[in-house]
C-alpha cells in the first residue's frame, strides 16, 4: 500500500548497516509497504546512496537531543539522547500509518499485519513490562502529534532521557487502557534479555517475527568469519546464550548488504574473514604502552579510557587521532595483529 510505510532511523554510518539489514529483511519477506529511512547529517554521502538502493525514501532530518545528561547517566548510555530524533517520524504525513523499527531490529517473517493496529501499538519492554519498548511501534504521522511531543519533551522531559521514557509518558494509557495495542513479544524480541526465561524461549521462540539487538553492543560490532559463516571471537560474551540471531543478521549482511557497499567502494572484505569490525576491535584493545614510542618531549598525562569507552568513541567518529589512536600506533598494532 503506497500510503503506508515501515520507517527506521540511522544517526551514523554504523547504524546505516543495521538499517540496510532491516530493509533487506523486510524485502526478503515480501512486504507490500514502502520503506523509509530517516538519516542525520552524520551519515556519509556514499552510505546514503546505498540506503537509496534499498529504501523508497531517504530523508535527512536534524538531530533532536534531550541534553538530559543526568537521566541518561542513570542508564550509562549517554548516546541515547539523540534517539529523540526518532520523533521526526511523526512528520511523515505523506503516509496514513507507519510502523517504526529501530535500525538494530530484523524481521524473520512478513509482518505487514501490524498495519491493522492503531497508534500507539507496541510490545512490552522486558525490563519493565508496564512500559512498551519503543524499538517497534505502530503510529499515525501527524504534525499536531509531533508538535505536542516536542512541547511535552521540553516541559516534562523524559524519565530515561531518551525516546522510550518520553513516549511511554506521552502515551501513558498504553499499560492499562486498550490491550489491543499490546503487541505480542514476538514482534520485538530482545536477543539478550529473553534468555532470562529460557523455557519460554524454547516453547515460543520459533514463532519470533522481529528480533531486536538491544544493548550497547550491536551485530555490526562483532566479527564474522565469512569462511565458516559464524561469529568469530567475542563468544565469551555472557549475553550471547544462543548466537543464532547474530548469525542470521550477518548472513543477511554478507548476502545482501556487503555487495552494495562494495559496489560503492565503501568496504572491501575478503574471504579470510578479516573485516573492518575486526580491525576496529583490534584497535579498541590496543595497548598504548606496548606500541607507542617514548614521548619526546614528555606528553601530558591523559585520563585512562577503558577499551569499551574507546571502542564506542571510534564508533561515534571520536577517535583520538593525535594520541593513542595515531596512525603510527594503529599501524603497529595492525601489523602485529595481521601477522
Short mmCIF file of C-alpha atoms in Angstrom, two decimals:
data_model
loop_
_atom_site.label_atom_id
_atom_site.label_comp_id
_atom_site.label_asym_id
_atom_site.label_seq_id
_atom_site.Cartn_x
_atom_site.Cartn_y
_atom_site.Cartn_z
CA UNK A 1 0.00 0.00 0.00
CA UNK A 2 1.50 3.30 -1.15
CA UNK A 3 0.23 5.33 1.81
CA UNK A 4 1.80 3.10 4.49
CA UNK A 5 5.47 2.64 5.32
CA UNK A 6 8.00 0.97 7.55
CA UNK A 7 10.27 3.68 8.99
CA UNK A 8 13.72 3.50 10.57
CA UNK A 9 16.41 5.95 11.72
CA UNK A 10 20.18 5.94 11.20
CA UNK A 11 22.24 8.56 13.05
CA UNK A 12 25.65 7.45 11.72
CA UNK A 13 27.25 5.09 9.19
CA UNK A 14 27.35 2.19 11.65
CA UNK A 15 23.59 2.33 12.15
CA UNK A 16 23.15 2.55 8.38
CA UNK A 17 24.47 -1.03 8.26
CA UNK A 18 21.72 -2.05 10.65
CA UNK A 19 19.10 -0.16 8.64
CA UNK A 20 20.26 -1.89 5.47
CA UNK A 21 19.91 -5.33 7.08
CA UNK A 22 16.44 -4.36 8.35
CA UNK A 23 15.36 -3.11 4.93
CA UNK A 24 16.76 -6.20 3.22
CA UNK A 25 14.93 -8.49 5.64
CA UNK A 26 11.63 -6.66 5.03
CA UNK A 27 12.14 -7.02 1.28
CA UNK A 28 13.10 -10.68 1.63
CA UNK A 29 9.78 -11.42 3.31
CA UNK A 30 7.94 -9.51 0.58
CA UNK A 31 6.44 -6.57 2.41
CA UNK A 32 3.87 -4.69 0.35
CA UNK A 33 4.58 -1.42 2.20
CA UNK A 34 7.02 1.37 1.43
CA UNK A 35 10.40 1.58 3.19
CA UNK A 36 11.55 4.93 4.61
CA UNK A 37 14.87 5.78 6.26
CA UNK A 38 15.43 8.92 8.30
CA UNK A 39 19.10 9.96 8.46
CA UNK A 40 21.04 12.70 10.26
CA UNK A 41 23.90 14.79 8.82
CA UNK A 42 26.43 12.35 10.35
CA UNK A 43 25.58 9.79 7.66
CA UNK A 44 28.09 10.00 4.80
CA UNK A 45 27.01 10.56 1.19
CA UNK A 46 28.22 7.13 -0.02
CA UNK A 47 26.21 5.37 2.70
CA UNK A 48 23.18 7.48 1.83
CA UNK A 49 23.46 6.32 -1.78
CA UNK A 50 23.46 2.69 -0.63
CA UNK A 51 20.38 3.35 1.50
CA UNK A 52 18.65 4.71 -1.59
CA UNK A 53 19.18 1.33 -3.26
CA UNK A 54 17.13 -0.41 -0.54
CA UNK A 55 14.68 2.23 0.76
CA UNK A 56 11.96 4.01 -1.21
CA UNK A 57 12.64 7.27 0.63
CA UNK A 58 15.76 8.51 2.43
CA UNK A 59 15.03 11.72 4.32
CA UNK A 60 17.57 13.98 6.04
CA UNK A 61 16.46 15.24 9.49
CA UNK A 62 18.05 17.34 12.21
CA UNK A 63 19.25 15.82 15.48
CA UNK A 64 16.99 16.29 18.47
CA UNK A 65 19.00 15.73 21.63
CA UNK A 66 17.40 15.67 25.05
CA UNK A 67 20.54 17.12 26.59
CA UNK A 68 19.42 15.31 29.72
CA UNK A 69 22.79 14.05 30.91
CA UNK A 70 21.61 13.40 34.47
CA UNK A 71 18.88 10.95 33.46
CA UNK A 72 20.98 9.36 30.75
CA UNK A 73 23.74 8.82 33.28
CA UNK A 74 21.38 6.57 35.24
CA UNK A 75 21.39 4.21 32.27
CA UNK A 76 25.09 4.67 31.50
CA UNK A 77 24.02 5.18 27.91
CA UNK A 78 24.65 8.88 27.08
CA UNK A 79 24.49 8.17 23.35
CA UNK A 80 20.73 7.54 23.64
CA UNK A 81 19.99 11.27 23.80
CA UNK A 82 20.00 11.51 20.02
CA UNK A 83 17.28 8.87 19.82
CA UNK A 84 14.83 11.71 20.43
CA UNK A 85 15.49 12.35 16.75
CA UNK A 86 13.05 9.46 16.31
CA UNK A 87 10.22 11.98 16.89
CA UNK A 88 10.72 13.20 13.30
CA UNK A 89 8.87 10.06 12.19
CA UNK A 90 5.58 11.80 13.06
CA UNK A 91 6.34 14.36 10.34
CA UNK A 92 5.93 11.78 7.55
CA UNK A 93 2.39 12.88 6.77
CA UNK A 94 2.62 11.55 3.20
CA UNK A 95 1.70 8.26 4.91
CA UNK A 96 -1.54 7.45 6.71
CA UNK A 97 0.03 4.86 9.01
CA UNK A 98 3.58 3.69 9.72
CA UNK A 99 5.49 1.08 11.68
CA UNK A 100 8.67 2.45 13.21
CA UNK A 101 11.51 -0.03 13.67
CA UNK A 102 14.90 0.68 15.23
CA UNK A 103 17.91 0.09 12.97
CA UNK A 104 19.05 -2.72 15.29
CA UNK A 105 15.98 -4.83 14.52
CA UNK A 106 15.49 -7.50 11.85
CA UNK A 107 12.35 -9.29 10.67
CA UNK A 108 12.14 -13.07 10.46
CA UNK A 109 8.81 -13.18 8.62
CA UNK A 110 6.30 -10.91 6.91
CA UNK A 111 4.81 -8.52 9.50
CA UNK A 112 2.50 -6.42 7.28
CA UNK A 113 -0.36 -7.36 9.62
CA UNK A 114 0.97 -4.75 12.05
CA UNK A 115 -0.65 -2.06 9.89
CA UNK A 116 -4.03 -3.32 11.11
CA UNK A 117 -3.13 -2.00 14.58
CA UNK A 118 -3.72 1.53 15.81
CA UNK A 119 -1.49 4.18 17.41
CA UNK A 120 0.30 3.58 19.69
CA UNK A 121 0.73 -0.19 19.46
CA UNK A 122 3.95 -1.71 20.81
CA UNK A 123 5.33 -4.73 22.66
CA UNK A 124 6.17 -4.71 26.39
CA UNK A 125 9.71 -3.92 27.41
CA UNK A 126 11.39 -6.95 29.02
CA UNK A 127 12.94 -4.77 31.71
CA UNK A 128 9.64 -3.22 32.84
CA UNK A 129 6.62 -4.77 31.09
CA UNK A 130 4.26 -1.93 32.08
CA UNK A 131 6.31 0.17 29.65
CA UNK A 132 6.41 -0.56 25.95
CA UNK A 133 9.70 -0.93 24.12
CA UNK A 134 10.00 1.85 21.56
CA UNK A 135 12.08 -0.22 19.13
CA UNK A 136 8.93 -1.29 17.24
CA UNK A 137 5.65 0.63 17.27
CA UNK A 138 2.66 1.41 15.08
CA UNK A 139 1.71 5.09 14.75
CA UNK A 140 -0.10 7.64 12.61
CA UNK A 141 2.03 10.54 11.27
CA UNK A 142 0.66 13.89 12.37
CA UNK A 143 2.21 17.35 12.61
CA UNK A 144 -0.08 18.05 15.55
CA UNK A 145 1.21 14.98 17.42
CA UNK A 146 4.79 15.88 16.51
CA UNK A 147 4.41 19.39 17.93
CA UNK A 148 2.73 18.06 21.08
CA UNK A 149 5.56 15.57 21.58
CA UNK A 150 8.19 18.31 21.21
CA UNK A 151 6.34 20.54 23.67
CA UNK A 152 5.94 17.62 26.07
CA UNK A 153 9.67 16.82 25.81
CA UNK A 154 10.54 20.45 26.56
CA UNK A 155 8.18 20.79 29.52
CA UNK A 156 8.27 17.32 31.06
CA UNK A 157 11.46 15.75 29.74
CA UNK A 158 11.91 12.00 29.74
CA UNK A 159 12.34 9.73 32.73
CA UNK A 160 15.22 7.93 30.98
CA UNK A 161 16.45 10.90 28.94
CA UNK A 162 15.63 9.05 25.72
CA UNK A 163 12.68 8.43 23.42
CA UNK A 164 11.31 5.41 25.30
CA UNK A 165 10.76 7.32 28.53
CA UNK A 166 9.19 10.24 26.69
CA UNK A 167 6.87 8.12 24.55
CA UNK A 168 5.73 5.99 27.47
CA UNK A 169 4.81 9.07 29.47
CA UNK A 170 3.11 10.71 26.48
CA UNK A 171 1.15 7.56 25.56
CA UNK A 172 0.60 6.79 29.24
CA UNK A 173 -2.63 4.83 28.74
CA UNK A 174 -0.83 2.00 26.93
CA UNK A 175 -0.31 -0.10 30.07
CA UNK A 176 -3.94 -0.13 31.21
CA UNK A 177 -6.49 1.17 28.72
CA UNK A 178 -6.53 -0.81 25.48
CA UNK A 179 -4.98 -4.27 25.40
CA UNK A 180 -5.39 -4.40 21.61
CA UNK A 181 -2.42 -2.02 21.48
CA UNK A 182 -0.18 -4.53 23.25
CA UNK A 183 1.80 -6.31 20.57
CA UNK A 184 2.91 -9.88 21.35
CA UNK A 185 6.53 -10.11 22.47
CA UNK A 186 7.40 -12.00 19.26
CA UNK A 187 7.12 -8.65 17.40
CA UNK A 188 10.00 -7.19 19.43
CA UNK A 189 12.01 -9.98 20.97
CA UNK A 190 15.17 -8.95 22.77
CA UNK A 191 18.11 -11.00 21.54
CA UNK A 192 19.68 -10.92 25.00
CA UNK A 193 17.24 -10.46 27.87
CA UNK A 194 14.82 -13.07 26.56
CA UNK A 195 17.14 -15.78 27.73
CA UNK A 196 16.42 -14.89 31.33
CA UNK A 197 13.32 -17.03 30.77
CA UNK A 198 14.78 -19.78 28.64
CA UNK A 199 11.83 -22.24 28.92
CA UNK A 200 9.52 -19.67 27.28
CA UNK A 201 12.02 -19.07 24.52
CA UNK A 202 12.27 -22.81 23.88
CA UNK A 203 8.47 -23.05 23.74
CA UNK A 204 7.69 -19.94 21.68
CA UNK A 205 10.97 -18.67 20.21
CA UNK A 206 10.36 -20.38 16.87
CA UNK A 207 7.41 -18.00 16.33
CA UNK A 208 9.62 -14.90 16.57
CA UNK A 209 8.77 -12.31 13.91
CA UNK A 210 11.14 -9.47 14.90
CA UNK A 211 14.42 -9.75 16.77
CA UNK A 212 15.79 -6.64 18.49
CA UNK A 213 19.51 -6.42 19.29
CA UNK A 214 19.19 -4.38 22.48
CA UNK A 215 22.19 -3.07 24.37
CA UNK A 216 25.32 -1.13 23.53
CA UNK A 217 26.97 -3.97 21.54
CA UNK A 218 25.32 -4.24 18.12
CA UNK A 219 25.63 -7.01 15.50
CA UNK A 220 28.00 -4.89 13.41
CA UNK A 221 30.38 -4.67 16.41
CA UNK A 222 31.07 -8.40 16.26
CA UNK A 223 33.43 -10.14 13.86
CA UNK A 224 32.07 -12.58 11.31
CA UNK A 225 34.15 -15.31 9.69
CA UNK A 226 32.89 -15.50 6.12
CA UNK A 227 34.62 -18.85 5.60
CA UNK A 228 32.78 -20.68 8.38
CA UNK A 229 29.70 -18.42 8.28
CA UNK A 230 29.86 -17.95 12.02
CA UNK A 231 30.76 -15.34 14.59
CA UNK A 232 34.44 -15.13 15.37
CA UNK A 233 35.75 -14.36 18.83
CA UNK A 234 33.66 -12.49 21.42
CA UNK A 235 31.77 -15.72 22.03
CA UNK A 236 32.71 -15.47 25.70
CA UNK A 237 30.13 -12.69 25.92
CA UNK A 238 27.71 -13.97 28.60
CA UNK A 239 24.79 -12.24 26.88
CA UNK A 240 25.12 -14.50 23.84
CA UNK A 241 23.41 -17.65 25.05
CA UNK A 242 22.40 -18.61 21.51
CA UNK A 243 24.19 -16.90 18.60
CA UNK A 244 21.55 -17.88 16.02
CA UNK A 245 20.10 -14.39 15.71
CA UNK A 246 23.51 -12.76 15.30
CA UNK A 247 24.41 -15.32 12.66
CA UNK A 248 21.14 -14.57 10.83
CA UNK A 249 21.94 -10.85 10.89
CA UNK A 250 25.40 -11.48 9.46
CA UNK A 251 24.07 -13.90 6.85
CA UNK A 252 21.75 -11.14 5.63
CA UNK A 253 24.56 -8.56 5.77
CA UNK A 254 27.00 -10.67 3.77
CA UNK A 255 24.41 -11.78 1.19
CA UNK A 256 22.56 -8.50 0.60
CA UNK A 257 24.35 -5.51 2.12
CA UNK A 258 28.05 -6.19 1.63
CA UNK A 259 27.74 -6.41 -2.20
CA UNK A 260 26.07 -2.98 -2.25
CA UNK A 261 28.80 -1.48 -0.07
CA UNK A 262 31.47 -2.97 -2.30
CA UNK A 263 29.77 -1.64 -5.44
CA UNK A 264 30.03 1.86 -3.95
CA UNK A 265 33.65 1.34 -2.89
CA UNK A 266 32.77 1.73 0.78
CA UNK A 267 34.20 -1.50 2.16
CA UNK A 268 36.49 -4.18 0.80
CA UNK A 269 36.35 -7.53 2.53
CA UNK A 270 37.96 -10.78 1.51
CA UNK A 271 37.34 -14.42 2.24
CA UNK A 272 39.84 -14.58 5.06
CA UNK A 273 37.29 -13.15 7.45
CA UNK A 274 39.35 -10.03 8.20
CA UNK A 275 37.00 -7.05 8.09
CA UNK A 276 36.56 -3.57 9.48
CA UNK A 277 34.75 -4.87 12.56
CA UNK A 278 37.81 -7.00 13.29
CA UNK A 279 40.16 -4.07 12.73
CA UNK A 280 38.07 -1.80 14.97
CA UNK A 281 38.07 -4.47 17.66
CA UNK A 282 41.84 -4.85 17.41
CA UNK A 283 42.40 -1.12 17.67
CA UNK A 284 39.98 -0.76 20.60
CA UNK A 285 42.04 -3.28 22.60
CA UNK A 286 45.36 -1.79 21.59
CA UNK A 287 47.89 -1.43 24.39
CA UNK A 288 49.40 2.02 24.03
CA UNK A 289 52.25 1.31 26.41
CA UNK A 290 53.35 -1.62 24.27
CA UNK A 291 53.18 0.12 20.92
CA UNK A 292 53.74 3.83 21.36
CA UNK A 293 57.30 5.20 21.04
CA UNK A 294 58.76 7.06 24.02
CA UNK A 295 57.26 10.56 24.01
CA UNK A 296 59.56 13.41 23.24
CA UNK A 297 59.00 15.94 24.65
CA UNK A 298 57.12 14.34 27.57
CA UNK A 299 53.40 14.19 26.82
CA UNK A 300 50.82 15.27 29.39
CA UNK A 301 49.22 12.50 31.41
CA UNK A 302 45.87 11.62 29.84
CA UNK A 303 42.86 10.23 31.72
CA UNK A 304 42.53 6.44 31.48
CA UNK A 305 39.96 5.30 28.93
CA UNK A 306 38.55 1.77 29.06
CA UNK A 307 38.60 -0.37 25.93
CA UNK A 308 34.79 -0.24 25.80
CA UNK A 309 34.74 3.56 26.04
CA UNK A 310 37.44 3.73 23.42
CA UNK A 311 35.51 1.40 21.11
CA UNK A 312 32.35 3.49 21.49
CA UNK A 313 34.28 6.67 20.68
CA UNK A 314 35.58 5.05 17.50
CA UNK A 315 32.04 4.06 16.51
CA UNK A 316 30.92 7.65 17.09
CA UNK A 317 33.77 9.06 14.98
CA UNK A 318 35.62 10.47 18.01
CA UNK A 319 38.94 8.64 17.74
CA UNK A 320 41.96 10.26 19.45
CA UNK A 321 43.94 10.73 16.24
CA UNK A 322 46.61 12.85 17.91
CA UNK A 323 47.21 10.43 20.78
CA UNK A 324 46.58 6.75 21.38
CA UNK A 325 44.77 6.37 18.04
CA UNK A 326 47.52 7.97 15.98
CA UNK A 327 48.38 6.45 12.62
CA UNK A 328 51.72 5.06 13.88
CA UNK A 329 50.08 3.31 16.83
CA UNK A 330 47.34 1.83 14.66
CA UNK A 331 49.79 0.65 12.02
CA UNK A 332 51.99 -1.09 14.57
CA UNK A 333 49.05 -2.82 16.19
CA UNK A 334 47.62 -3.96 12.86
CA UNK A 335 50.99 -5.21 11.66
CA UNK A 336 51.20 -7.34 14.80
CA UNK A 337 47.58 -8.43 14.55
CA UNK A 338 47.68 -9.45 10.89
CA UNK A 339 50.98 -11.36 11.03
#
